[in-house]
Structure formats: C-alpha cells, structure tokens
Amino acid sequence: MKELVTIQQKLKAPKGQYNTFGKYKYRSCEDILESVKPVLAETKCTLTLSDEMIAVGDRIYVKATVTLTNDKGEKEVTTAFAREEETKKGMDGSQITGASSSYARKYALNGLFCIDDAKDSDSTNTHEKEDTQQPAKTPANTAPVYTGAQLKKAIADMLAVKSRAELEKVWYGNPAMQNDKEFVNACMNMGKIYPAQ
C-alpha cells in the first residue's frame, strides 16, 4: 500500500507527555493519533483500532489491532500485546485495562508507522542523566536465555496441546520465553481453542 509509505515519511509524532516522577518525555497513543490524523486526511486513508482480551493461564493480555485502509479498500494490519497488571496502586480494574489497552495500541501504531521509540521512556529511562545511565534492558538489547531450536520446540509443543492443562504446562514450563512474540502468539492462538473455564 503506497499510502503507508507516505504516512511513514510524513508522520511526526512528538513526545507530548512528561513524567514528573521519572523526569522524562514520552509519546502516548493519543499523541500518535493526533499527529497522524492530518496525514490520514491527505492520503484519504482511515485508521481503526480495536482490542481483544485474551487469557493465558491466570494472566490477561490486551491484543490491540490497528487497521489502515485506503480509499481502494486495501488494508494494512498490525497487532501488539500488553499484559494487564494484577494490581496497580491508585487504579481500579477498568483503569488497569485502559492503561494496558493504550500501551498495546501505542506499540501497534509504532509498528505500523515505523515510529522509533529507541529513546522513549519505555526503552531508555534517562532520568535526565543521559551520560551516566545505561539503557534499560529490553528485548532489543537483551540476548534471550534460550536458543532458536529451544524456541521452535516450545512453539511446536504449544501447537500440539490437546487441553487447557497441557497449554498451561507448556506456558509455565517456559518462563524465559513468555516475552517472546512468537511464543506468546502461539499460546494465545491455542488459548482461543482451549479457553480458561
């Protein structure tokens, strides 16, 4: 879709939020949406966002889907996941879900529009000491503690389960892989077949 290339080139999404506790600027989902609307109008595209709640074991994930559609009906779709915290000080359940939704949507938008968050608070929290702070450990700069072959086997095991109990056994038996996108996607797909009771 050629319009996506245009949007990616023209979109400027500044970090419009400031965390006073951590002393860093960051970009919210709302900042991205506000910045992209004029470019969407220019390219005659529409953007829709939706969420799906997915249970994996005893945890809830929000799967955010972002769909870009041009005037010919062609679509580009991206998804991202965020895990709900069990509790968060000062937040009720709906606020926790809303925060997870916003986080997942932000990263789905980042993926679709190629927004680089390398210096965003979620990956590098500098606390105004850029020369002395080390980058936060993220999947991009932390080597996994498992091999590609181990990941393939775990995914194959996940796809071969025949019950919810087997699904949870594979999930909890591979804690190092619980942040791996492929592993999480396989688990979520099987979780739809064998939902929590």
mmCIF file of N, CA and C in Angstrom, residues 22-25 119-136:
data_model
loop_
_atom_site.group_PDB
_atom_site.id
_atom_site.type_symbol
_atom_site.label_atom_id
_atom_site.label_comp_id
_atom_site.label_asym_id
_atom_site.label_seq_id
_atom_site.Cartn_x
_atom_site.Cartn_y
_atom_site.Cartn_z
ATOM 1 N N GLY A 22 9.674 10.286 36.932
ATOM 2 C CA GLY A 22 10.876 9.776 36.266
ATOM 3 C C GLY A 22 11.666 10.838 35.527
ATOM 4 N N LYS A 23 11.067 12.011 35.338
ATOM 5 C CA LYS A 23 11.702 13.139 34.654
ATOM 6 C C LYS A 23 12.111 12.787 33.220
ATOM 7 N N TYR A 24 11.144 12.301 32.443
ATOM 8 C CA TYR A 24 11.405 12.017 31.036
ATOM 9 C C TYR A 24 10.162 12.340 30.212
ATOM 10 N N LYS A 25 10.395 12.611 28.931
ATOM 11 C CA LYS A 25 9.300 12.839 27.988
ATOM 12 C C LYS A 25 8.955 11.511 27.338
ATOM 13 N N LYS A 119 14.628 5.980 22.030
ATOM 14 C CA LYS A 119 14.962 6.894 23.115
ATOM 15 C C LYS A 119 13.733 7.259 23.931
ATOM 16 N N ASP A 120 12.680 6.459 23.812
ATOM 17 C CA ASP A 120 11.468 6.701 24.578
ATOM 18 C C ASP A 120 11.629 6.118 25.980
ATOM 19 N N SER A 121 10.774 6.529 26.880
ATOM 20 C CA SER A 121 10.872 6.116 28.276
ATOM 21 C C SER A 121 10.750 4.612 28.447
ATOM 22 N N ASP A 122 10.030 3.950 27.556
ATOM 23 C CA ASP A 122 9.830 2.524 27.716
ATOM 24 C C ASP A 122 11.085 1.716 27.438
ATOM 25 N N SER A 123 12.054 2.291 26.735
ATOM 26 C CA SER A 123 13.276 1.545 26.459
ATOM 27 C C SER A 123 14.515 2.184 27.062
ATOM 28 N N THR A 124 14.510 3.480 27.270
ATOM 29 C CA THR A 124 15.664 4.146 27.858
ATOM 30 C C THR A 124 15.177 5.246 28.785
ATOM 31 N N ASN A 125 15.106 4.972 30.054
ATOM 32 C CA ASN A 125 14.654 5.961 31.024
ATOM 33 C C ASN A 125 15.882 6.666 31.569
ATOM 34 N N THR A 126 16.152 7.860 31.073
ATOM 35 C CA THR A 126 17.411 8.536 31.398
ATOM 36 C C THR A 126 17.371 9.308 32.697
ATOM 37 N N HIS A 127 16.209 9.642 33.186
ATOM 38 C CA HIS A 127 16.099 10.450 34.404
ATOM 39 C C HIS A 127 17.022 11.659 34.353
ATOM 40 N N GLU A 128 17.143 12.270 33.159
ATOM 41 C CA GLU A 128 17.956 13.463 32.920
ATOM 42 C C GLU A 128 19.437 13.262 33.222
ATOM 43 N N LYS A 129 19.936 12.032 33.099
ATOM 44 C CA LYS A 129 21.352 11.751 33.314
ATOM 45 C C LYS A 129 21.847 10.889 32.159
ATOM 46 N N GLU A 130 21.673 11.358 30.931
ATOM 47 C CA GLU A 130 21.949 10.541 29.760
ATOM 48 C C GLU A 130 23.367 10.014 29.706
ATOM 49 N N ASP A 131 24.341 10.770 30.187
ATOM 50 C CA ASP A 131 25.720 10.336 30.057
ATOM 51 C C ASP A 131 26.091 9.246 31.052
ATOM 52 N N THR A 132 25.318 9.048 32.130
ATOM 53 C CA THR A 132 25.695 8.066 33.137
ATOM 54 C C THR A 132 24.747 6.880 33.217
ATOM 55 N N GLN A 133 23.576 6.963 32.627
ATOM 56 C CA GLN A 133 22.612 5.875 32.721
ATOM 57 C C GLN A 133 22.818 4.869 31.592
ATOM 58 N N GLN A 134 22.622 3.599 31.905
ATOM 59 C CA GLN A 134 22.661 2.534 30.908
ATOM 60 C C GLN A 134 21.257 2.359 30.341
ATOM 61 N N PRO A 135 21.143 1.958 29.062
ATOM 62 C CA PRO A 135 19.809 1.707 28.515
ATOM 63 C C PRO A 135 19.104 0.614 29.310
ATOM 64 N N ALA A 136 17.795 0.770 29.452
ATOM 65 C CA ALA A 136 17.012 -0.251 30.134
ATOM 66 C C ALA A 136 17.078 -1.537 29.332
#
